[in-house]
Short mmCIF file of N, CA, C and O in Angstrom, two decimals:
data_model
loop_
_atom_site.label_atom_id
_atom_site.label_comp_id
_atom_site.label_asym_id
_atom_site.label_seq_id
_atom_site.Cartn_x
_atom_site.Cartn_y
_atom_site.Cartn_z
N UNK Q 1 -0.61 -10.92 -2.46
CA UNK Q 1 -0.97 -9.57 -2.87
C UNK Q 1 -1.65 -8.86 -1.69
O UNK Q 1 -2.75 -9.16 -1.24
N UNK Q 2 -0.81 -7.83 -1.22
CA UNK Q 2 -1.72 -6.76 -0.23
C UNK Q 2 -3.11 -6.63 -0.05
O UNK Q 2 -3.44 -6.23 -1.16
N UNK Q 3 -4.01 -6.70 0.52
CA UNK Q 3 -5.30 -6.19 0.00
C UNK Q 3 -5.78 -4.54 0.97
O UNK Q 3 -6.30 -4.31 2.06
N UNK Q 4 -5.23 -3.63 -0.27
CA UNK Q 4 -6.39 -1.98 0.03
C UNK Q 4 -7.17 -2.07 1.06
O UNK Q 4 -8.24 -2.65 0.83
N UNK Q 5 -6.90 -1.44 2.77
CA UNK Q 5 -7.97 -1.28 3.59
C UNK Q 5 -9.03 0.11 3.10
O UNK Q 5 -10.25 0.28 2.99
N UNK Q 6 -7.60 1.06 2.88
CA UNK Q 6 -8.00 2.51 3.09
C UNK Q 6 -7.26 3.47 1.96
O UNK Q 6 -6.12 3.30 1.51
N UNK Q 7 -8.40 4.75 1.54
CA UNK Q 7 -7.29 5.55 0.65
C UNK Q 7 -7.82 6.59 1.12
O UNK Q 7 -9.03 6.81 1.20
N UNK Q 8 -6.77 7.43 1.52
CA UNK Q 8 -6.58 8.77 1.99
C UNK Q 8 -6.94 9.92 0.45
O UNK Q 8 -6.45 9.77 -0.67
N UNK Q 9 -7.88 10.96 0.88
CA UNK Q 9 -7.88 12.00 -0.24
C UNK Q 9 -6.29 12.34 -0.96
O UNK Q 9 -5.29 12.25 -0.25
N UNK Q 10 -6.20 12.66 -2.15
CA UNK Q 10 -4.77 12.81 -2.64
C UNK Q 10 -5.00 14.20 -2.63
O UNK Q 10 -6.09 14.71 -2.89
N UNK Q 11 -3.61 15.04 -2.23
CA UNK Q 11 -3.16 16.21 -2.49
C UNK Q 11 -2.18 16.64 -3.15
O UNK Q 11 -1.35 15.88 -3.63
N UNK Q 12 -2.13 18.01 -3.28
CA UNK Q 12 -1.34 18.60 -4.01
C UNK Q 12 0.27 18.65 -3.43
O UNK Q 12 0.55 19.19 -2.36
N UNK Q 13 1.34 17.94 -4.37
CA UNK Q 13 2.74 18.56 -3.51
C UNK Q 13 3.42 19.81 -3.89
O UNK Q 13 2.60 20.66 -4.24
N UNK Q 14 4.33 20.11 -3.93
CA UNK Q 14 5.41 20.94 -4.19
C UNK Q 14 5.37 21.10 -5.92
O UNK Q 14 5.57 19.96 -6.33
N UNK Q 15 5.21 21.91 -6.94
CA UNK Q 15 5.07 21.73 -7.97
C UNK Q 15 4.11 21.92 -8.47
O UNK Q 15 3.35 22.50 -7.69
N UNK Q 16 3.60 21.71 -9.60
CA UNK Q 16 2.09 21.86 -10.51
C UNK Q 16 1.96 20.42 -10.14
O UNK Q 16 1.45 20.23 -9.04
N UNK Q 17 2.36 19.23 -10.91
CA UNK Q 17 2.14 18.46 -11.00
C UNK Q 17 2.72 17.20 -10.29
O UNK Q 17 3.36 16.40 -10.97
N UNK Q 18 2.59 17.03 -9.32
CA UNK Q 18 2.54 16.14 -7.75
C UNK Q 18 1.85 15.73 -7.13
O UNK Q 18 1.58 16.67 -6.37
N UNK Q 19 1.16 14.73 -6.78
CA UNK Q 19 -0.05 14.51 -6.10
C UNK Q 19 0.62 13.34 -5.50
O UNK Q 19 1.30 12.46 -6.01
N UNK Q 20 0.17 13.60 -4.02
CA UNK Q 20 0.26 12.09 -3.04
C UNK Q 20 -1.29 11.76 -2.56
O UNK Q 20 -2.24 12.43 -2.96
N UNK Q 21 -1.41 10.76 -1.73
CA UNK Q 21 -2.26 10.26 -1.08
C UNK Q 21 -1.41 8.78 -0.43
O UNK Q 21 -0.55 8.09 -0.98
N UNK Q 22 -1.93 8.65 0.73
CA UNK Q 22 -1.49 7.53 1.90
C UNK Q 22 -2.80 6.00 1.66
O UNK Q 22 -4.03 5.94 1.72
N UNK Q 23 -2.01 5.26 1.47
CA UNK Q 23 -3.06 3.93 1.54
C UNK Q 23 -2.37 2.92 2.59
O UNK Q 23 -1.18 2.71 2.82
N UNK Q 24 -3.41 2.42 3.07
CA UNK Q 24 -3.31 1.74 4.49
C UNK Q 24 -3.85 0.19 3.78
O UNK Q 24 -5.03 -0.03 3.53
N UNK Q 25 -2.90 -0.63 3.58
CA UNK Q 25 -2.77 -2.33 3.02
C UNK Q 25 -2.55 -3.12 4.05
O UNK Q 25 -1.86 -2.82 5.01
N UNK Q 26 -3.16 -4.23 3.89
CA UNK Q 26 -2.63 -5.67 4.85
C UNK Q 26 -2.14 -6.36 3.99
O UNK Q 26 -2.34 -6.43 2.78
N UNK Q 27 -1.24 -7.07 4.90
CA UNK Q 27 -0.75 -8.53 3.66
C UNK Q 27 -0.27 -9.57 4.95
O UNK Q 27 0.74 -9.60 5.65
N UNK Q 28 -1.54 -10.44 4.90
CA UNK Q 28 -1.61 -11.43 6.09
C UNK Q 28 -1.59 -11.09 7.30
O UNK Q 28 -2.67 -10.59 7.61
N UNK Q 29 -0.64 -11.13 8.40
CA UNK Q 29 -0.44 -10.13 9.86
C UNK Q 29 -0.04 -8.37 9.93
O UNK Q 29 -0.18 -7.47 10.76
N UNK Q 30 0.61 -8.53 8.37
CA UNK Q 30 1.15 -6.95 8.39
C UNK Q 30 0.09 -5.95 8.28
O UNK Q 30 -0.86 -6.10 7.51
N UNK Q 31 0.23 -4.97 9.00
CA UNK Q 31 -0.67 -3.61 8.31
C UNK Q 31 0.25 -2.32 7.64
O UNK Q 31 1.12 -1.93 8.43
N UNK Q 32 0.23 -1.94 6.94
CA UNK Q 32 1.74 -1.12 6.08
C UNK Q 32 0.61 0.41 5.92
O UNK Q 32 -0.53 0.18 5.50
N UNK Q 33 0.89 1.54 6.17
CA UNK Q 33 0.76 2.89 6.27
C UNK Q 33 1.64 2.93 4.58
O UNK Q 33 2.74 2.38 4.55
N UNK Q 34 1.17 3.50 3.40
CA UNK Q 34 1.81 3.79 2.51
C UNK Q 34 1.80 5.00 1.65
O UNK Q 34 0.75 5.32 1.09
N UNK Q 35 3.27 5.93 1.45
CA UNK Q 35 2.82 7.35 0.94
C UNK Q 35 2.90 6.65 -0.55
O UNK Q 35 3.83 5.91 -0.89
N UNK Q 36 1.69 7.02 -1.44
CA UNK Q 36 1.81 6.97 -2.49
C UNK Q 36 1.86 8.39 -3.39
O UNK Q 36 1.22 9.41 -3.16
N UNK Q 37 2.88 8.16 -4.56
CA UNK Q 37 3.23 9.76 -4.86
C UNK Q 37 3.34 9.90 -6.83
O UNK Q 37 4.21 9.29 -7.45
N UNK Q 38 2.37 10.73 -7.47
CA UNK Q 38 2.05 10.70 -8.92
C UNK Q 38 2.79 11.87 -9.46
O UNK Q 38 2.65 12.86 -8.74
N UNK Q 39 3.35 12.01 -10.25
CA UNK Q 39 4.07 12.98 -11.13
C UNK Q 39 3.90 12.85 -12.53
O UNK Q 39 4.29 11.89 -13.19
N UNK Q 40 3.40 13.71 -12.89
CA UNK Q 40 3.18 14.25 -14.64
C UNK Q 40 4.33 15.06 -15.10
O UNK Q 40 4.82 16.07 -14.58
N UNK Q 41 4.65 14.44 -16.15
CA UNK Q 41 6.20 15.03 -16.46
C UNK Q 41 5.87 15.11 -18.26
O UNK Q 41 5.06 14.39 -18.85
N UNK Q 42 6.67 16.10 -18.83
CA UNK Q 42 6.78 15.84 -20.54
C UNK Q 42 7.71 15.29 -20.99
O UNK Q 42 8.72 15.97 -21.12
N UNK Q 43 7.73 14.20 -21.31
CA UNK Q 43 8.78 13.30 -22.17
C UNK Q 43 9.45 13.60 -23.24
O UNK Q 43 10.21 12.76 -23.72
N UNK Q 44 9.26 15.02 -23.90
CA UNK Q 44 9.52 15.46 -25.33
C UNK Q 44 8.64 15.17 -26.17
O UNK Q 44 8.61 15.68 -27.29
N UNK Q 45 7.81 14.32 -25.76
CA UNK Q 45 6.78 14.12 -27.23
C UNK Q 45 5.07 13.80 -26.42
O UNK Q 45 4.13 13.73 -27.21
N UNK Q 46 4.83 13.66 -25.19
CA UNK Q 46 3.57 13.27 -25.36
C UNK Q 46 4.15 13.34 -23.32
O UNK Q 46 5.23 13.23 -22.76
N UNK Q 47 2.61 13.58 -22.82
CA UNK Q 47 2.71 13.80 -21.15
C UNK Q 47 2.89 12.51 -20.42
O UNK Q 47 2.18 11.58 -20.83
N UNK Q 48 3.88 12.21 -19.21
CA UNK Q 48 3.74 10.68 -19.06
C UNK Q 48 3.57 11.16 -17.40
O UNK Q 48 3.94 12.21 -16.87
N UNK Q 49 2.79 9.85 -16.76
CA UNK Q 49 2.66 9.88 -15.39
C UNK Q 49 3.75 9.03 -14.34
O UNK Q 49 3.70 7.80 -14.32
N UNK Q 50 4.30 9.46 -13.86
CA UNK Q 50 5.14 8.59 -13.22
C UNK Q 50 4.70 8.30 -11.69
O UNK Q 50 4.28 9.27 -11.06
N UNK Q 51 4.76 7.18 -11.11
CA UNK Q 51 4.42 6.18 -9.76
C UNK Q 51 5.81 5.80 -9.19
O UNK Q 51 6.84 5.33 -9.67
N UNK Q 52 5.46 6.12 -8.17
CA UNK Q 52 6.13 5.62 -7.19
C UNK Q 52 5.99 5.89 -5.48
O UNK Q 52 5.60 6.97 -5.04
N UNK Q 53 6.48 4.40 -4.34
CA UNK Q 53 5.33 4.78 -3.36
C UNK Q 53 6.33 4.02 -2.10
O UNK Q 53 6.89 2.95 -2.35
N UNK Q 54 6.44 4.52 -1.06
CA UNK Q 54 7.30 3.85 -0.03
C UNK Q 54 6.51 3.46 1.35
O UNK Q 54 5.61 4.27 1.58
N UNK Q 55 6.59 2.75 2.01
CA UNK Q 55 6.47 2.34 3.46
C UNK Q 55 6.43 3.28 4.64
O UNK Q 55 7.43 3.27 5.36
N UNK Q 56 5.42 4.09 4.96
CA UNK Q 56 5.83 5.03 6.22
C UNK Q 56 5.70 4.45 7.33
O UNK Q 56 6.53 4.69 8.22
N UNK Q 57 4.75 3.64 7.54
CA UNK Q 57 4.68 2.79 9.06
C UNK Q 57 3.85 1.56 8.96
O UNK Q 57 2.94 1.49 8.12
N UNK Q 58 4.17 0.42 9.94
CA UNK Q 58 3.94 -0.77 9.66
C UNK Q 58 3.52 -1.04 11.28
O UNK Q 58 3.81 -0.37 12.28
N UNK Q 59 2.70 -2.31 11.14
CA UNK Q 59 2.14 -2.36 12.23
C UNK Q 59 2.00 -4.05 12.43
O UNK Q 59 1.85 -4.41 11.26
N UNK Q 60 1.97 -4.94 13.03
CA UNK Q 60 1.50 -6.47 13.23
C UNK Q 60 0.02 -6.41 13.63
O UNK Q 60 -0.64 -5.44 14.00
N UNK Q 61 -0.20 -7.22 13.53
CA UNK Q 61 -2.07 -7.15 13.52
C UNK Q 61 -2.73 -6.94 14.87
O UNK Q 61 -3.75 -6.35 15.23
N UNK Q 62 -1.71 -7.69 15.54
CA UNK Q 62 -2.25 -7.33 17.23
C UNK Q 62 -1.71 -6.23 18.22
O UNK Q 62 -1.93 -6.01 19.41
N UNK Q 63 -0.78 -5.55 17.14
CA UNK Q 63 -0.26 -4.22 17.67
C UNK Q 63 -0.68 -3.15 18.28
O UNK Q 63 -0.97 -2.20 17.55
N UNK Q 64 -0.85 -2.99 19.79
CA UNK Q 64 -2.05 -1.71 20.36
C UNK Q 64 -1.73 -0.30 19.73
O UNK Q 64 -2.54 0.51 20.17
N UNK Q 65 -0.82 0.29 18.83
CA UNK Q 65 -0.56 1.70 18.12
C UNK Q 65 -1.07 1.71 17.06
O UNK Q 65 -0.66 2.56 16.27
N UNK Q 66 -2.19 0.75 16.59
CA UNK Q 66 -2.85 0.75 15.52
C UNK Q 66 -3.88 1.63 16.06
O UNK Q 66 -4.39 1.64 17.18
N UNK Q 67 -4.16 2.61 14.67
CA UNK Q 67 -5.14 3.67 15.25
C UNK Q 67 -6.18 2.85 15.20
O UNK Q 67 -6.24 1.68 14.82
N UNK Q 68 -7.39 3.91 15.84
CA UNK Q 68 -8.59 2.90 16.62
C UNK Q 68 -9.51 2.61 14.87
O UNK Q 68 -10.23 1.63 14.68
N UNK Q 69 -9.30 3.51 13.99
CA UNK Q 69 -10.49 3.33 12.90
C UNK Q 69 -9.77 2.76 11.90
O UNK Q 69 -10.48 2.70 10.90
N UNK Q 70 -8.67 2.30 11.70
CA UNK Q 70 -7.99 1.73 11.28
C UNK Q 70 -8.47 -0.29 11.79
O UNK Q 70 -8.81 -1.21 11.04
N UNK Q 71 -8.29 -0.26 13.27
CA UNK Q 71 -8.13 -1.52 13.19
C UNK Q 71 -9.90 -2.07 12.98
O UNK Q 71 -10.27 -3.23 12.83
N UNK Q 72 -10.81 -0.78 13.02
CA UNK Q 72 -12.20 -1.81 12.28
C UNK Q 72 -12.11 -2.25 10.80
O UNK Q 72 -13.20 -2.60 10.36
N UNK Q 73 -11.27 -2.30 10.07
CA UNK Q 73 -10.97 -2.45 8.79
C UNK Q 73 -10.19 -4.00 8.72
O UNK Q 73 -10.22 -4.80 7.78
N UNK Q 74 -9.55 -4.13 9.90
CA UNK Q 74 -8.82 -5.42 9.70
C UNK Q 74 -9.83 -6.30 9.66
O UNK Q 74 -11.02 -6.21 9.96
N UNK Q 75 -8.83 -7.60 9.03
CA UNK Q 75 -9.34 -8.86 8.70
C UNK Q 75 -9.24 -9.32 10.09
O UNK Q 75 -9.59 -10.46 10.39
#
């Protein structure tokens, strides 16, 4: 299981109801940059939230393009 370094403030997207925010996870050597993205939608009967979240950039642990406040967070 990944473990949460970092969570970026969530904002507003395109729409009323869109919200992203970026979380920055390790999982062993990896460091993974991740857009995470929330949508409120009406189902016909009651409001539902929908998740879903992709990979923007990835990094190995000893990778020098790791930003600098980023890598005080590593394990």
């Amino acid at each position: 299981m990944p473990k949460k370094l970092y969570t970026t403030r969530e904002w507003k997207g395109h729409g009323k109801q869109n919200y992203y925010c970026n979380e920055y996870r390790q999982d062993g050597d990896t460091i993974q940059k991740v857009k995470c993205h929330r949508q409120k939608f009406f189902d016909g009967h009651e409001n539902e939230w929908s998740h879903d979240e992709r990979v923007i950039e990835s990094w190995s642990k000893g990778d020098p393009g790791i930003p600098d406040w980023l890598k005080k967070l590593i394990d």
